[in-house]
Amino acid sequence: MGRRYFSLPDVGEGLTEAEVLEWLVAPGDRVAVNQPVVEVETAKSAVELPCPFAGVVSALLVEQGSVVAVGTPLIAVDEEGDGDGEPSDDAPMLVGHGSRERPPARRRRRKPPGDAPAPR
């Protein structure tokens, strides 16, 4: 069995911390990939965070009501096989993981014919 740690991801919009509102699991619970395990609140919203791996919860590392920085380990999960605590390359992408190489393309607005301003 390997122990893996799930840390508070960057939940977006440059936020650097979040408050742990409620744990949705307890030590000894079995979790599946993408199962919500904790609800956190940032300055902008409250969200449920899914676990990126499956296994048995071995420890909740942060108490409810605590404000923690992005990157702080939240939960420890024991999984079968060889785990080194780091997400594997085939782990599903979660909110805030990875980076966008370029901004999304915007479509140009087309003016319908006949909406052109009248010449002066």
Coordinates of C-alpha atoms in Angstrom, one line a residue:
M1 CA 0.0 0.0 0.0
G2 CA 1.2 3.5 -0.8
R3 CA 0.1 6.7 1.0
R4 CA -0.8 9.6 -1.2
Y5 CA -1.5 13.2 -0.2
F6 CA -4.1 15.5 -1.8
S7 CA -3.1 19.1 -1.4
L8 CA -5.3 22.2 -1.8
P9 CA -5.2 23.0 -5.5
D10 CA -5.2 26.4 -7.1
V11 CA -9.0 26.8 -7.4
G12 CA -8.6 29.7 -9.8
E13 CA -8.6 33.4 -10.3
G14 CA -5.4 34.0 -8.4
L15 CA -6.7 33.0 -5.0
T16 CA -4.0 31.8 -2.6
E17 CA -6.0 30.3 0.3
A18 CA -9.3 28.7 1.2
E19 CA -11.2 27.8 4.4
V20 CA -12.1 24.1 5.0
L21 CA -15.9 24.3 5.5
E22 CA -16.8 20.6 5.8
W23 CA -15.2 17.2 5.4
L24 CA -17.3 14.8 3.3
V25 CA -15.3 11.8 4.3
A26 CA -13.8 10.4 7.6
P27 CA -10.7 8.3 8.3
G28 CA -11.4 4.7 7.3
D29 CA -13.8 5.7 4.5
R30 CA -13.1 4.3 1.0
V31 CA -12.9 7.0 -1.7
A32 CA -13.1 6.7 -5.5
V33 CA -11.3 8.8 -8.1
N34 CA -13.1 12.2 -8.5
Q35 CA -15.3 11.6 -5.4
P36 CA -15.8 14.9 -3.5
V37 CA -13.9 14.7 -0.2
V38 CA -14.0 18.3 1.2
E39 CA -15.9 21.5 0.8
V40 CA -13.8 24.7 0.8
E41 CA -14.6 28.3 0.6
T42 CA -12.5 31.0 -1.1
A43 CA -13.2 34.7 -1.3
K44 CA -15.3 34.0 -4.4
S45 CA -17.2 30.8 -3.8
A46 CA -17.6 27.5 -2.0
V47 CA -16.7 24.3 -3.9
E48 CA -16.4 20.6 -3.3
L49 CA -13.0 19.2 -4.2
P50 CA -12.7 15.7 -5.7
C51 CA -9.9 13.4 -4.7
P52 CA -7.5 12.6 -7.7
F53 CA -7.0 8.9 -6.5
A54 CA -8.8 6.0 -4.9
G55 CA -8.1 4.3 -1.7
V56 CA -8.9 4.4 2.1
V57 CA -8.7 7.7 3.9
S58 CA -6.0 7.4 6.5
A59 CA -6.0 11.0 7.9
L60 CA -7.7 14.4 7.6
L61 CA -4.8 16.7 7.9
V62 CA -6.7 20.0 8.3
E63 CA -9.5 20.8 10.8
Q64 CA -12.8 22.3 9.7
G65 CA -12.7 26.0 10.0
S66 CA -9.0 26.3 9.2
V67 CA -7.8 28.6 6.5
V68 CA -5.0 27.1 4.5
A69 CA -2.7 28.1 1.6
V70 CA -2.7 26.6 -1.8
G71 CA -0.4 23.5 -1.8
T72 CA -1.2 22.6 1.8
P73 CA -1.8 18.8 2.2
L74 CA -5.5 18.2 3.1
I75 CA -6.0 14.5 3.3
A76 CA -3.9 11.3 3.3
V77 CA -5.2 8.3 1.4
D78 CA -3.7 4.8 1.4
E79 CA -4.0 3.1 -1.9
E80 CA -3.0 -0.4 -3.1
G81 CA 0.1 -0.6 -5.2
D82 CA 3.1 1.6 -5.2
G83 CA 2.2 5.2 -4.3
D84 CA 4.8 7.9 -3.8
G85 CA 2.5 10.7 -2.7
E86 CA 2.6 12.4 -6.1
P87 CA -0.2 12.4 -8.7
S88 CA 0.5 10.0 -11.5
D89 CA 0.7 11.2 -15.1
D90 CA -2.7 9.5 -15.8
A91 CA -4.4 11.1 -12.8
P92 CA -7.5 13.1 -14.0
M93 CA -7.2 16.8 -14.2
L94 CA -8.8 18.7 -11.3
V95 CA -9.7 22.4 -10.9
G96 CA -6.6 24.5 -10.8
H97 CA -4.2 21.8 -11.9
G98 CA -2.0 22.5 -14.9
S99 CA -1.8 25.7 -16.8
R100 CA -3.3 27.1 -20.0
E101 CA -0.7 27.8 -22.7
R102 CA -2.8 30.4 -24.4
P103 CA -6.0 32.2 -23.7
P104 CA -9.2 30.8 -25.3
A105 CA -9.9 32.2 -28.8
R106 CA -12.8 34.6 -29.1
R107 CA -15.0 34.6 -32.2
R108 CA -15.3 38.0 -33.9
R109 CA -18.7 39.5 -33.8
R110 CA -20.3 40.0 -37.1
K111 CA -22.6 43.0 -37.7
P112 CA -25.7 42.0 -39.4
P113 CA -26.2 43.7 -42.8
G114 CA -28.1 47.0 -42.5
D115 CA -26.8 47.8 -39.1
A116 CA -24.0 50.1 -40.4
P117 CA -24.3 53.7 -39.2
A118 CA -25.6 56.1 -41.8
P119 CA -23.0 58.4 -43.4
R120 CA -23.0 62.0 -42.2

